[in-house]
């Protein structure tokens, strides 16, 4: 709340300055609120990246044999060709079951404070273990994953090389750690990052006007930092709860994790990086238009009614968060052996 | 039949020669039966390859929006990380329906005389149109594919560049043509190709012994040419029909295409390139072991009972058909727009 008041105070100052100074101040102010994406993937505590671990993680990310059906890989719902998401309201998993929530993008997810819409996983490694076991997603068990991977000599060898000082390199934890190391390289530097590094020409005038609105209207109160969101927890909505056409009364968000009344309908504010590339929106995936989602955020979270012009400027700013997507060479996966468990479709 | 007799005659000669001459003769004989994979993709009549068409074809191959659900792409069942097949007995498609036949690999498929197990598509372009529309596969319609692709300006632009002299570049035929050009580059040169080019050391002694058996026992009567199969049509089985645990009485193969009694249970002999990487086997996908599949082929197609040693040698030869898999950079797919049809899950 203090930060929000400070922002409003600074924005008031900004509004009274001449154009050139204002432009500089907008940049300076933005630099206090947001951070550019680092050029290199961050070091992960307790899980150092090596080329062997990175390549293994990529293979696991693309291997449908992490799922019981051997049909669904991480990439099915976090498609690296689709900015790390899927095209569904809520993801579809084992036996064509519809899951409860929209798939968050894997791009830049390493910079989120926690993973899942309700933040129930503290990092990407913990996150990776969830969908593998969820009955509506990959419907597998840790034991079967290890039996599957252990049946292929190439995987056994690659785990030994990725986790060289461990007595038992092939563990479910290490499956998750390797995937985490791969996911941590999925970074998408955007024009907004060049802007934050001081290149004022990296954004168009329209995008800058959108950025100014984004700060002045209070959007940056929740969507800040390196991921322009992804850190704090907030009720949906702060001011006015959206109708059931946008959110389901059954999904109480973080309450399901903490069992604390104040966490009812609380969700982690998503990162807005690549948001224009990852419709549909919200945990429900019920809204397909970014402008409509922006309008709903205005009323539900800020208690304001944005004009269509404001919404368009805000969308223009968000488009400047579209990043250069990572180039991924499709991994060649080891061949199954006689010991590999067979797909289970039902 | 004439070819088979000629082979047996030559093999008899071969058996009477000293070891060194025999080795040379095996190579010379092999060169009359098989052809090495060309270094470059073949030119496709009426569908010249260009970089723009190739890249578009790759995008379409990976785009799940070719399916009604927007969940299934060509790569789902013809996974380039899994030697161009999937891991299923028979492929799983829309609404988790199990299709009738095992997915043939897309690798080197451009050299097959026709596509599908029953040869009902004359080329890869005709093939590509099938799964898109099949209700148990992608369950889409040509109209909806064009509406979907036409809703994304990047695709419209890419079709214009890939088919530059056409009045209407975005057509369902051109979708298939672009995919065909991409699939035609999916070639996997193998040790056997080096051997056929004259490098006798490219195969181990065991692989050569397997190759000799492969010719002498008659396997090469159906599995010959550049794809070591993929050309001729043969009843399953020629001599003895396998039991229902291997083939379903309902699937009458090419009979369903030609409605001709002599085509009952007739299938196109599959290419054996990468066969050791693409279990399970046969159109039914009911057999998971290559040695067992080899044994069944002996009894059903040749009327012989292979010894386990012979089977192992034949498998060793087939392993020499495992090729270097193509390196594919995952394509970045255009973003859906407000005009893009929404996924249809049911």
XYZ file of C-alpha atoms in Angstrom:
692
model
C 0.000 0.000 0.000
C 2.848 2.376 0.864
C 4.355 1.659 -2.521
C 1.060 2.459 -4.219
C 0.829 5.856 -2.478
C 4.457 6.584 -3.348
C 3.731 5.740 -6.974
C 0.757 8.062 -7.051
C 2.835 10.861 -5.515
C 5.619 10.398 -8.062
C 3.117 10.181 -10.902
C 1.583 13.485 -9.782
C 5.022 15.081 -9.990
C 5.521 13.520 -13.402
C 2.292 14.956 -14.735
C 3.433 18.519 -13.930
C 6.783 18.333 -15.801
C 7.538 19.517 -19.340
C 7.493 16.830 -22.025
C 11.216 16.083 -22.287
C 11.814 15.964 -18.556
C 8.645 13.903 -18.217
C 10.004 11.350 -20.651
C 13.175 11.046 -18.628
C 11.194 10.857 -15.422
C 8.978 8.124 -16.828
C 12.090 6.095 -17.545
C 13.583 6.854 -14.127
C 10.320 6.018 -12.410
C 9.972 2.796 -14.414
C 13.448 1.780 -13.348
C 12.356 2.008 -9.705
C 9.318 -0.205 -10.295
C 10.486 -2.753 -12.869
C 13.719 -4.553 -13.591
C 15.028 -5.647 -16.980
C 15.373 -9.350 -17.680
C 18.964 -10.428 -16.988
C 20.941 -11.395 -20.083
C 21.808 -14.759 -18.522
C 19.619 -17.304 -16.728
C 19.811 -16.879 -12.950
C 21.811 -19.314 -10.836
C 19.452 -21.659 -8.998
C 20.395 -22.254 -5.394
C 21.365 -25.859 -4.810
C 20.863 -26.742 -8.475
C 23.784 -25.494 -10.553
C 23.315 -25.580 -14.321
C 25.658 -27.676 -16.444
C 25.388 -28.464 -20.169
C 24.633 -32.119 -19.316
C 21.821 -31.176 -16.927
C 20.397 -28.607 -19.333
C 20.230 -31.074 -22.223
C 18.702 -33.746 -19.971
C 16.132 -31.237 -18.725
C 15.182 -30.374 -22.285
C 14.745 -34.033 -23.152
C 12.521 -34.605 -20.117
C 10.510 -31.478 -20.943
C 9.709 -32.903 -24.380
C 9.375 -36.583 -23.433
C 5.756 -37.796 -23.431
C 6.878 -40.815 -21.412
C 6.682 -38.666 -18.267
C 2.927 -39.196 -18.616
C 1.105 -42.484 -18.030
C -0.357 -42.360 -21.538
C 3.031 -41.488 -23.102
C 1.085 -38.877 -25.039
C 1.529 -35.747 -22.925
C 4.792 -33.904 -22.305
C 5.473 -30.663 -20.441
C 5.554 -29.071 -23.890
C 1.954 -30.122 -24.556
C 0.610 -27.422 -22.222
C 3.723 -25.221 -22.094
C 4.419 -25.146 -25.819
C 7.703 -23.404 -26.615
C 6.307 -22.500 -30.039
C 3.321 -20.765 -28.437
C 5.153 -18.510 -25.967
C 5.138 -21.284 -23.385
C 1.413 -21.774 -22.975
C -1.355 -23.648 -24.761
C -4.409 -22.408 -26.614
C -6.991 -23.668 -24.151
C -9.198 -22.037 -21.520
C -7.948 -24.646 -19.097
C -5.517 -27.351 -20.051
C -6.579 -30.754 -21.310
C -4.820 -33.789 -19.867
C -5.075 -37.538 -19.375
C -8.140 -39.083 -20.948
C -9.079 -35.692 -22.426
C -9.979 -34.347 -18.987
C -10.251 -30.589 -18.700
C -8.136 -29.266 -15.848
C -9.295 -26.564 -13.435
C -7.023 -23.682 -14.489
C -5.350 -21.994 -17.439
C -1.732 -23.088 -18.083
C 0.640 -20.280 -17.039
C 3.498 -19.687 -19.466
C 6.808 -21.325 -18.657
C 8.709 -18.410 -20.233
C 10.565 -16.343 -17.618
C 8.738 -18.342 -14.916
C 12.038 -18.728 -13.053
C 11.575 -15.106 -11.933
C 8.177 -15.694 -10.334
C 8.188 -15.716 -6.525
C 6.413 -19.075 -6.591
C 4.695 -21.331 -9.150
C 1.063 -22.242 -9.970
C -1.777 -19.722 -9.835
C -2.021 -20.297 -6.094
C 1.745 -20.301 -5.481
C 1.697 -23.782 -3.984
C 5.137 -24.678 -5.416
C 8.041 -22.625 -4.196
C 10.117 -23.093 -7.352
C 10.163 -24.669 -10.807
C 11.527 -27.990 -9.530
C 8.669 -28.364 -7.066
C 6.237 -27.240 -9.770
C 7.463 -29.838 -12.250
C 6.449 -32.668 -9.947
C 2.822 -31.539 -9.853
C 1.462 -32.076 -13.377
C 3.340 -35.374 -13.703
C 1.255 -36.779 -10.874
C -2.040 -34.893 -11.302
C -4.787 -37.269 -12.419
C -6.209 -34.667 -14.828
C -2.795 -33.926 -16.319
C -0.110 -36.594 -16.831
C -1.587 -39.066 -14.332
C 1.728 -40.727 -13.568
C 3.511 -41.756 -10.361
C 7.107 -41.007 -9.331
C 7.782 -44.776 -9.207
C 6.576 -45.286 -12.756
C 8.533 -42.284 -14.024
C 11.706 -43.764 -12.523
C 10.920 -47.222 -13.878
C 10.352 -45.678 -17.310
C 13.489 -43.544 -17.389
C 15.546 -46.299 -15.744
C 14.567 -48.699 -18.522
C 16.503 -46.646 -21.079
C 20.313 -46.855 -20.806
C 20.760 -43.442 -22.427
C 18.706 -41.757 -19.693
C 20.539 -43.671 -16.951
C 23.815 -42.456 -18.422
C 22.606 -38.892 -18.812
C 21.398 -38.739 -15.195
C 24.801 -40.005 -14.053
C 26.478 -37.212 -16.026
C 24.015 -34.509 -14.963
C 24.288 -35.438 -11.246
C 27.873 -36.717 -11.126
C 28.498 -36.734 -7.399
C 25.320 -38.456 -6.344
C 25.025 -42.062 -5.298
C 21.597 -42.417 -6.947
C 21.480 -39.939 -9.813
C 18.102 -41.092 -11.151
C 15.567 -39.811 -8.630
C 12.239 -38.025 -9.023
C 13.793 -34.952 -7.389
C 16.528 -34.961 -10.017
C 13.965 -35.307 -12.810
C 12.451 -32.088 -11.473
C 15.840 -30.407 -11.000
C 16.887 -31.104 -14.585
C 13.591 -29.726 -15.888
C 14.069 -26.637 -13.691
C 17.489 -25.962 -15.212
C 16.028 -26.192 -18.718
C 13.047 -23.991 -17.893
C 15.353 -21.373 -16.360
C 16.893 -20.666 -19.770
C 13.495 -19.888 -21.304
C 13.858 -16.106 -21.200
C 12.267 -13.657 -23.610
C 13.953 -10.239 -23.683
C 11.500 -7.594 -24.893
C 11.582 -3.990 -26.120
C 10.598 -2.967 -22.586
C 13.889 -4.411 -21.318
C 15.875 -2.234 -23.718
C 13.827 0.705 -22.472
C 14.552 -0.123 -18.830
C 18.250 -0.322 -19.697
C 18.062 3.294 -20.821
C 17.132 3.147 -24.508
C 14.169 5.517 -24.472
C 13.590 4.907 -28.191
C 12.863 1.202 -27.581
C 9.213 2.051 -26.892
C 6.910 3.989 -29.217
C 5.130 7.083 -27.924
C 1.938 5.072 -27.672
C 3.667 2.352 -25.650
C 5.148 4.990 -23.344
C 1.746 6.577 -22.876
C 0.470 3.106 -21.993
C 3.320 2.604 -19.546
C 2.544 5.932 -17.889
C -1.093 4.919 -17.526
C -0.016 1.493 -16.268
C 1.829 3.233 -13.427
C -0.641 6.052 -12.814
C -3.742 3.901 -12.747
C -2.156 1.522 -10.251
C -1.638 -1.596 -12.421
C 2.042 -1.549 -11.418
C 0.975 -1.933 -7.798
C 0.638 -5.696 -8.461
C 2.468 -6.083 -11.786
C 5.997 -4.925 -11.052
C 9.537 -6.261 -10.794
C 11.415 -8.231 -13.402
C 8.347 -10.191 -14.507
C 5.889 -7.265 -14.438
C 3.949 -9.403 -11.968
C 4.447 -12.953 -10.810
C 5.305 -12.080 -7.221
C 2.460 -10.904 -5.019
C -0.850 -12.498 -4.002
C -4.068 -10.569 -4.420
C -7.782 -11.301 -4.227
C -9.591 -11.479 -7.537
C -10.952 -8.845 -7.218
C -9.506 -6.437 -4.744
C -12.420 -4.037 -5.183
C -15.189 -5.919 -6.955
C -15.416 -9.654 -7.462
C -15.950 -10.490 -11.148
C -19.007 -12.477 -12.113
C -19.164 -16.223 -12.569
C -18.685 -15.817 -16.298
C -15.080 -14.876 -15.475
C -14.306 -16.854 -12.341
C -15.817 -19.963 -10.893
C -17.130 -19.811 -7.325
C -15.671 -23.289 -6.786
C -12.062 -22.241 -7.307
C -11.074 -20.480 -4.085
C -7.458 -20.047 -5.178
C -4.834 -19.808 -2.476
C -7.421 -20.689 0.195
C -7.066 -24.269 -1.046
C -3.373 -24.098 -0.107
C -3.450 -22.172 3.161
C -7.009 -22.845 4.379
C -7.045 -19.263 5.632
C -10.209 -17.241 5.143
C -8.344 -14.157 3.939
C -6.892 -16.226 1.110
C -10.279 -16.942 -0.455
C -10.161 -16.156 -4.186
C -6.563 -15.018 -3.812
C -4.224 -15.720 -6.732
C -0.661 -14.850 -7.604
C -0.673 -11.883 -9.971
C 0.656 -13.381 -13.200
C 3.653 -12.026 -15.054
C 2.553 -9.847 -17.954
C 5.550 -10.746 -20.098
C 4.237 -12.160 -23.403
C 0.683 -11.617 -22.189
C -0.410 -10.516 -25.673
C 0.843 -13.897 -26.965
C -0.830 -16.084 -24.358
C -4.590 -15.682 -24.511
C -6.954 -16.716 -23.013
C -6.712 -14.878 -19.705
C -7.106 -15.327 -15.960
C -6.900 -18.581 -14.031
C -10.249 -19.482 -15.563
C -9.153 -18.773 -19.135
C -12.611 -17.338 -19.718
C -11.534 -14.074 -21.345
C -9.927 -14.131 -24.801
C -9.409 -10.426 -25.448
C -6.522 -8.634 -23.761
C -8.449 -5.374 -23.877
C -11.429 -6.984 -22.158
C -9.123 -8.546 -19.554
C -7.597 -5.101 -18.970
C -11.049 -3.602 -18.510
C -11.977 -6.304 -15.988
C -8.739 -5.737 -14.071
C -9.597 -2.016 -13.896
C -12.966 -2.597 -12.335
C -12.205 -5.644 -10.185
C -8.743 -4.739 -8.887
C -8.671 -0.938 -9.018
C -12.312 0.044 -8.867
C -11.996 2.221 -11.943
C -13.740 2.274 -15.256
C -11.087 2.558 -17.948
C -11.995 4.349 -21.195
C -11.516 2.351 -24.404
C -8.627 4.716 -25.291
C -6.921 3.998 -21.970
C -7.412 0.276 -22.459
C -5.844 0.497 -25.918
C -2.826 2.367 -24.577
C -2.414 -0.177 -21.771
C -2.576 -2.982 -24.332
C 0.026 -1.162 -26.459
C 2.337 -1.093 -23.447
C 1.743 -4.789 -22.780
C 2.629 -5.604 -26.398
C 6.068 -4.114 -25.636
C 6.443 -7.008 -23.179
C 6.317 -9.516 -26.056
C 9.798 -10.974 -26.008
C 12.117 -12.675 -28.450
C 11.292 -16.334 -27.937
C 14.100 -18.816 -27.275
C 15.280 -20.975 -30.144
C 14.989 -24.621 -29.122
C 16.424 -27.529 -31.074
C 13.999 -30.424 -30.732
C 15.684 -33.094 -28.600
C 16.178 -36.628 -29.871
C 14.679 -38.921 -27.256
C 16.061 -42.329 -26.253
C 14.345 -45.397 -27.639
C 12.064 -47.384 -25.323
C 13.262 -50.863 -24.395
C 11.594 -54.132 -23.496
C 11.678 -52.956 -19.866
C 9.929 -49.662 -20.529
C 6.367 -49.683 -19.143
C 3.731 -49.579 -21.847
C 1.410 -46.593 -22.302
C -1.684 -46.620 -20.073
C -4.530 -44.878 -21.799
C -7.313 -45.400 -19.273
C 8.492 -63.588 -57.995
C 11.143 -63.492 -60.735
C 13.176 -61.146 -58.557
C 12.907 -63.543 -55.639
C 14.210 -66.460 -57.733
C 17.059 -64.308 -59.055
C 17.958 -63.390 -55.501
C 18.027 -67.003 -54.417
C 20.243 -67.903 -57.397
C 22.692 -65.116 -56.634
C 22.684 -66.005 -52.947
C 23.558 -69.598 -53.810
C 26.551 -68.371 -55.803
C 27.500 -66.167 -52.889
C 27.480 -69.055 -50.458
C 30.053 -70.988 -52.545
C 32.662 -68.184 -52.714
C 35.670 -67.651 -50.436
C 35.161 -65.199 -47.574
C 36.709 -62.093 -49.135
C 35.025 -62.479 -52.465
C 31.799 -63.261 -50.622
C 32.030 -60.002 -48.730
C 32.449 -58.096 -51.983
C 29.630 -60.056 -53.533
C 27.338 -59.301 -50.612
C 27.990 -55.622 -51.176
C 27.530 -55.931 -54.943
C 24.346 -57.941 -54.471
C 23.035 -55.452 -51.912
C 23.646 -52.639 -54.367
C 21.344 -54.365 -56.856
C 18.548 -54.725 -54.291
C 18.746 -51.562 -52.178
C 19.616 -47.932 -52.851
C 21.327 -45.520 -50.492
C 19.347 -42.524 -49.237
C 20.168 -39.510 -51.428
C 22.143 -36.770 -49.686
C 19.535 -34.200 -50.652
C 15.732 -34.296 -50.416
C 14.172 -35.328 -53.733
C 12.501 -32.750 -55.954
C 8.722 -33.110 -55.710
C 6.954 -32.863 -59.032
C 4.730 -29.814 -59.182
C 5.752 -28.695 -55.705
C 9.221 -27.133 -55.793
C 10.851 -26.514 -52.426
C 11.774 -22.974 -51.401
C 13.028 -21.762 -48.012
C 9.737 -19.894 -47.486
C 7.657 -23.007 -48.223
C 9.871 -25.223 -46.093
C 9.605 -22.955 -43.054
C 5.841 -22.607 -43.515
C 5.525 -26.387 -43.780
C 7.448 -26.834 -40.553
C 5.191 -24.359 -38.770
C 2.073 -26.154 -40.011
C 3.546 -29.527 -39.000
C 3.934 -28.279 -35.433
C 0.791 -26.135 -35.197
C -1.949 -27.738 -33.055
C -4.432 -25.323 -34.603
C -4.699 -27.672 -37.592
C -6.868 -29.762 -35.240
C -10.341 -28.810 -34.034
C -9.220 -29.086 -30.408
C -6.051 -27.050 -31.073
C -4.296 -29.762 -29.049
C -3.041 -32.134 -31.751
C -0.403 -31.355 -34.373
C 1.182 -33.591 -37.006
C 4.091 -33.884 -34.568
C 1.818 -35.428 -31.913
C 1.729 -38.769 -33.766
C 4.787 -38.229 -35.973
C 7.125 -36.956 -33.271
C 10.443 -35.785 -34.715
C 12.088 -36.585 -31.366
C 10.850 -40.180 -31.544
C 12.057 -41.102 -35.041
C 8.849 -39.734 -36.532
C 6.351 -42.016 -34.826
C 4.537 -42.150 -31.501
C 4.722 -44.659 -28.690
C 1.230 -46.080 -29.105
C -0.172 -49.320 -30.518
C -2.532 -47.204 -32.547
C -2.569 -43.427 -32.396
C -4.780 -41.471 -30.033
C -6.634 -38.486 -31.436
C -9.558 -36.144 -30.851
C -11.419 -36.780 -27.629
C -8.839 -39.464 -26.698
C -10.189 -41.785 -29.372
C -7.947 -44.660 -30.351
C -7.428 -44.833 -34.097
C -7.446 -48.049 -36.095
C -3.761 -48.306 -37.073
C -0.206 -47.692 -35.870
C 1.275 -44.351 -36.961
C 3.895 -44.930 -39.680
C 7.046 -42.865 -39.293
C 7.270 -39.682 -41.295
C 11.060 -40.070 -41.625
C 12.079 -40.889 -45.228
C 8.378 -41.320 -46.059
C 8.875 -39.247 -49.194
C 10.508 -42.352 -50.710
C 7.508 -44.617 -50.142
C 5.527 -45.465 -53.285
C 2.365 -44.279 -51.550
C 1.261 -43.273 -48.042
C -0.852 -44.897 -45.303
C -0.724 -48.619 -44.523
C -3.167 -49.232 -47.351
C -1.503 -46.816 -49.785
C -4.643 -44.761 -50.193
C -2.698 -41.495 -50.580
C -0.415 -41.224 -53.575
C 1.984 -38.774 -51.930
C 2.736 -36.863 -48.744
C 0.561 -33.902 -49.738
C -2.463 -36.134 -50.207
C -1.593 -37.938 -46.971
C -1.433 -34.721 -44.965
C -5.061 -33.942 -45.711
C -6.268 -37.198 -44.167
C -5.526 -36.926 -40.440
C -6.585 -33.265 -40.384
C -10.111 -34.347 -41.324
C -10.349 -37.789 -39.706
C -12.808 -37.715 -36.811
C -10.565 -39.956 -34.689
C -7.491 -37.838 -35.402
C -7.626 -34.033 -35.749
C -11.357 -33.868 -36.485
C -11.125 -30.640 -38.433
C -12.525 -29.444 -41.764
C -10.670 -27.772 -44.640
C -12.920 -24.710 -44.234
C -12.079 -24.343 -40.563
C -8.348 -24.847 -41.210
C -8.462 -22.015 -43.764
C -10.521 -19.804 -41.453
C -8.004 -20.488 -38.667
C -4.863 -19.849 -40.712
C -6.500 -16.899 -42.508
C -7.187 -15.238 -39.155
C -3.460 -14.794 -38.513
C -1.737 -12.144 -40.670
C 1.637 -13.867 -40.345
C 0.278 -17.053 -41.909
C -1.457 -15.101 -44.695
C 1.842 -13.385 -45.445
C 3.816 -16.631 -45.310
C 1.418 -18.390 -47.698
C 1.770 -15.455 -50.120
C 5.552 -15.826 -50.004
C 5.524 -19.629 -50.220
C 3.132 -19.648 -53.197
C 4.087 -16.370 -54.847
C 2.477 -16.765 -58.251
C -0.906 -17.961 -57.101
C -4.038 -15.868 -56.985
C -5.214 -17.549 -53.771
C -2.128 -18.720 -51.909
C -4.000 -19.889 -48.794
C -5.767 -23.073 -49.871
C -6.116 -26.475 -48.239
C -4.061 -27.960 -51.089
C -1.265 -25.514 -50.337
C -1.402 -26.364 -46.624
C -0.725 -29.949 -47.672
C 1.943 -28.935 -50.208
C 3.886 -26.929 -47.628
C 3.753 -29.826 -45.168
C 4.944 -32.168 -47.917
C 8.002 -29.995 -48.584
C 8.890 -30.012 -44.885
C 8.378 -33.756 -44.541
C 10.552 -34.399 -47.590
C 13.609 -33.068 -45.721
C 13.124 -35.570 -42.884
C 15.822 -37.996 -44.024
C 17.886 -40.247 -41.760
C 21.128 -41.496 -43.353
C 22.221 -44.728 -41.692
C 25.331 -46.931 -41.532
C 23.680 -49.115 -44.181
C 23.794 -46.157 -46.599
C 27.564 -45.816 -46.135
C 27.811 -49.538 -46.778
C 25.751 -49.294 -49.963
C 28.022 -46.462 -51.120
C 30.923 -48.883 -50.897
C 32.251 -48.548 -47.356
C 32.257 -52.236 -46.383
C 33.456 -51.344 -42.883
C 30.276 -49.373 -42.171
C 28.559 -52.588 -41.069
C 29.848 -54.960 -38.390
C 30.334 -58.630 -39.226
C 27.159 -59.416 -37.332
C 25.191 -56.795 -39.289
C 26.590 -58.192 -42.555
C 25.618 -61.714 -41.531
C 22.131 -60.345 -40.821
C 22.050 -58.620 -44.199
C 23.025 -61.862 -45.927
C 20.229 -63.696 -44.123
C 17.835 -60.844 -44.927
C 18.532 -61.468 -48.624
C 18.814 -65.260 -48.488
C 15.673 -65.860 -46.471
C 13.630 -63.674 -48.806
C 12.936 -60.641 -46.567
C 14.377 -58.437 -49.304
C 11.687 -59.706 -51.653
C 9.315 -57.146 -50.096
C 11.720 -54.896 -48.197
C 13.980 -53.485 -50.894
C 14.845 -50.225 -52.616
C 15.825 -46.963 -50.991
C 13.462 -47.405 -48.033
C 14.109 -51.135 -47.506
C 10.363 -51.493 -48.053
C 7.617 -48.941 -48.458
C 6.816 -49.808 -52.059
C 4.972 -53.044 -52.670
C 1.628 -54.392 -51.474
C 1.438 -57.834 -49.886
C -1.108 -59.852 -47.972
C -0.478 -60.216 -44.259
C 0.407 -63.068 -44.390
C 1.502 -64.337 -47.732
C 1.815 -67.898 -46.423
C 0.004 -68.056 -43.122
C -2.368 -65.446 -41.734
C -1.288 -64.390 -38.219
C -3.766 -64.811 -35.396
C -6.148 -62.184 -34.079
C -3.687 -61.290 -31.350
C -1.577 -59.723 -34.098
C -4.114 -58.530 -36.642
C -7.768 -57.679 -36.368
C -10.184 -59.489 -38.674
C -12.041 -56.168 -39.072
C -9.148 -54.366 -40.745
C -9.104 -55.663 -44.301
C -6.340 -53.286 -45.366
C -6.194 -52.305 -49.005
C -9.522 -54.032 -49.679
C -11.109 -50.995 -48.019
C -9.532 -48.840 -50.739
C -9.966 -51.004 -53.840
C -12.934 -53.188 -52.867
C -11.171 -56.011 -54.672
C -11.226 -59.475 -53.086
C -7.545 -60.106 -53.781
C -6.709 -57.021 -51.714
C -8.179 -58.446 -48.519
C -5.678 -58.058 -45.674
C -3.186 -56.529 -48.095
C -0.928 -53.780 -46.727
C 1.991 -51.789 -48.050
C 5.230 -53.336 -46.766
C 6.574 -50.660 -44.432
C 10.029 -49.156 -44.758
C 12.414 -50.767 -42.285
C 14.501 -47.630 -41.872
C 14.573 -46.763 -38.138
C 12.418 -49.810 -37.422
C 14.375 -50.531 -34.239
C 13.422 -47.022 -33.053
C 9.729 -47.202 -33.835
C 8.080 -50.000 -31.871
C 5.379 -51.208 -31.644
C 5.041 -53.086 -34.935
C 2.588 -53.902 -37.708
C -0.488 -51.921 -38.679
C -2.076 -53.194 -35.483
C 0.824 -52.134 -33.247
C 0.260 -55.344 -31.300
C 3.874 -56.537 -31.258
C 6.453 -54.617 -29.208
C 9.579 -56.717 -29.801
C 11.437 -56.420 -33.095
C 12.689 -59.986 -32.746
C 9.136 -61.241 -32.262
C 7.964 -59.203 -35.241
C 10.791 -60.717 -37.293
C 9.740 -64.197 -36.246
C 6.124 -63.514 -37.227
C 7.233 -62.178 -40.608
C 9.194 -65.401 -41.152
C 6.217 -67.636 -40.570
C 3.462 -65.461 -42.051
C 5.218 -64.047 -45.118
C 7.900 -66.633 -45.913
C 6.545 -69.828 -44.368
C 9.776 -70.446 -42.495
C 10.606 -70.903 -38.867
C 13.587 -68.688 -38.076
C 15.989 -69.795 -35.349
C 16.552 -67.342 -32.482
C 20.131 -66.861 -33.778
C 18.840 -65.958 -37.225
C 16.317 -63.570 -35.706
C 19.062 -61.855 -33.721
C 21.234 -61.454 -36.813
C 18.299 -60.036 -38.760
C 17.634 -57.580 -35.928
C 21.332 -56.619 -35.938
C 21.036 -55.800 -39.634
C 17.896 -53.774 -39.031
C 19.682 -51.760 -36.324
C 22.109 -50.671 -39.057
C 19.087 -48.944 -40.623
C 18.799 -46.594 -37.614
C 19.643 -43.243 -39.122
C 20.962 -39.905 -37.913
C 17.788 -38.020 -37.075
C 17.253 -34.538 -38.510
C 17.899 -31.561 -36.265
C 14.757 -29.434 -36.120
C 14.549 -25.983 -34.590
C 11.133 -25.665 -32.952
C 9.129 -23.149 -34.994
C 7.654 -20.042 -33.378
C 3.976 -20.042 -34.238
C 1.885 -16.952 -35.010
C -0.367 -15.629 -32.276
C -4.110 -16.304 -32.564
C -6.313 -13.270 -33.156
C -9.858 -12.302 -32.274
C -10.907 -13.879 -35.589
C -9.255 -17.249 -34.885
C -11.855 -19.948 -34.209
C -11.776 -21.191 -30.613
C -10.751 -24.759 -29.731
C -13.549 -27.316 -29.957
C -12.977 -30.089 -27.458
C -16.120 -32.183 -27.991
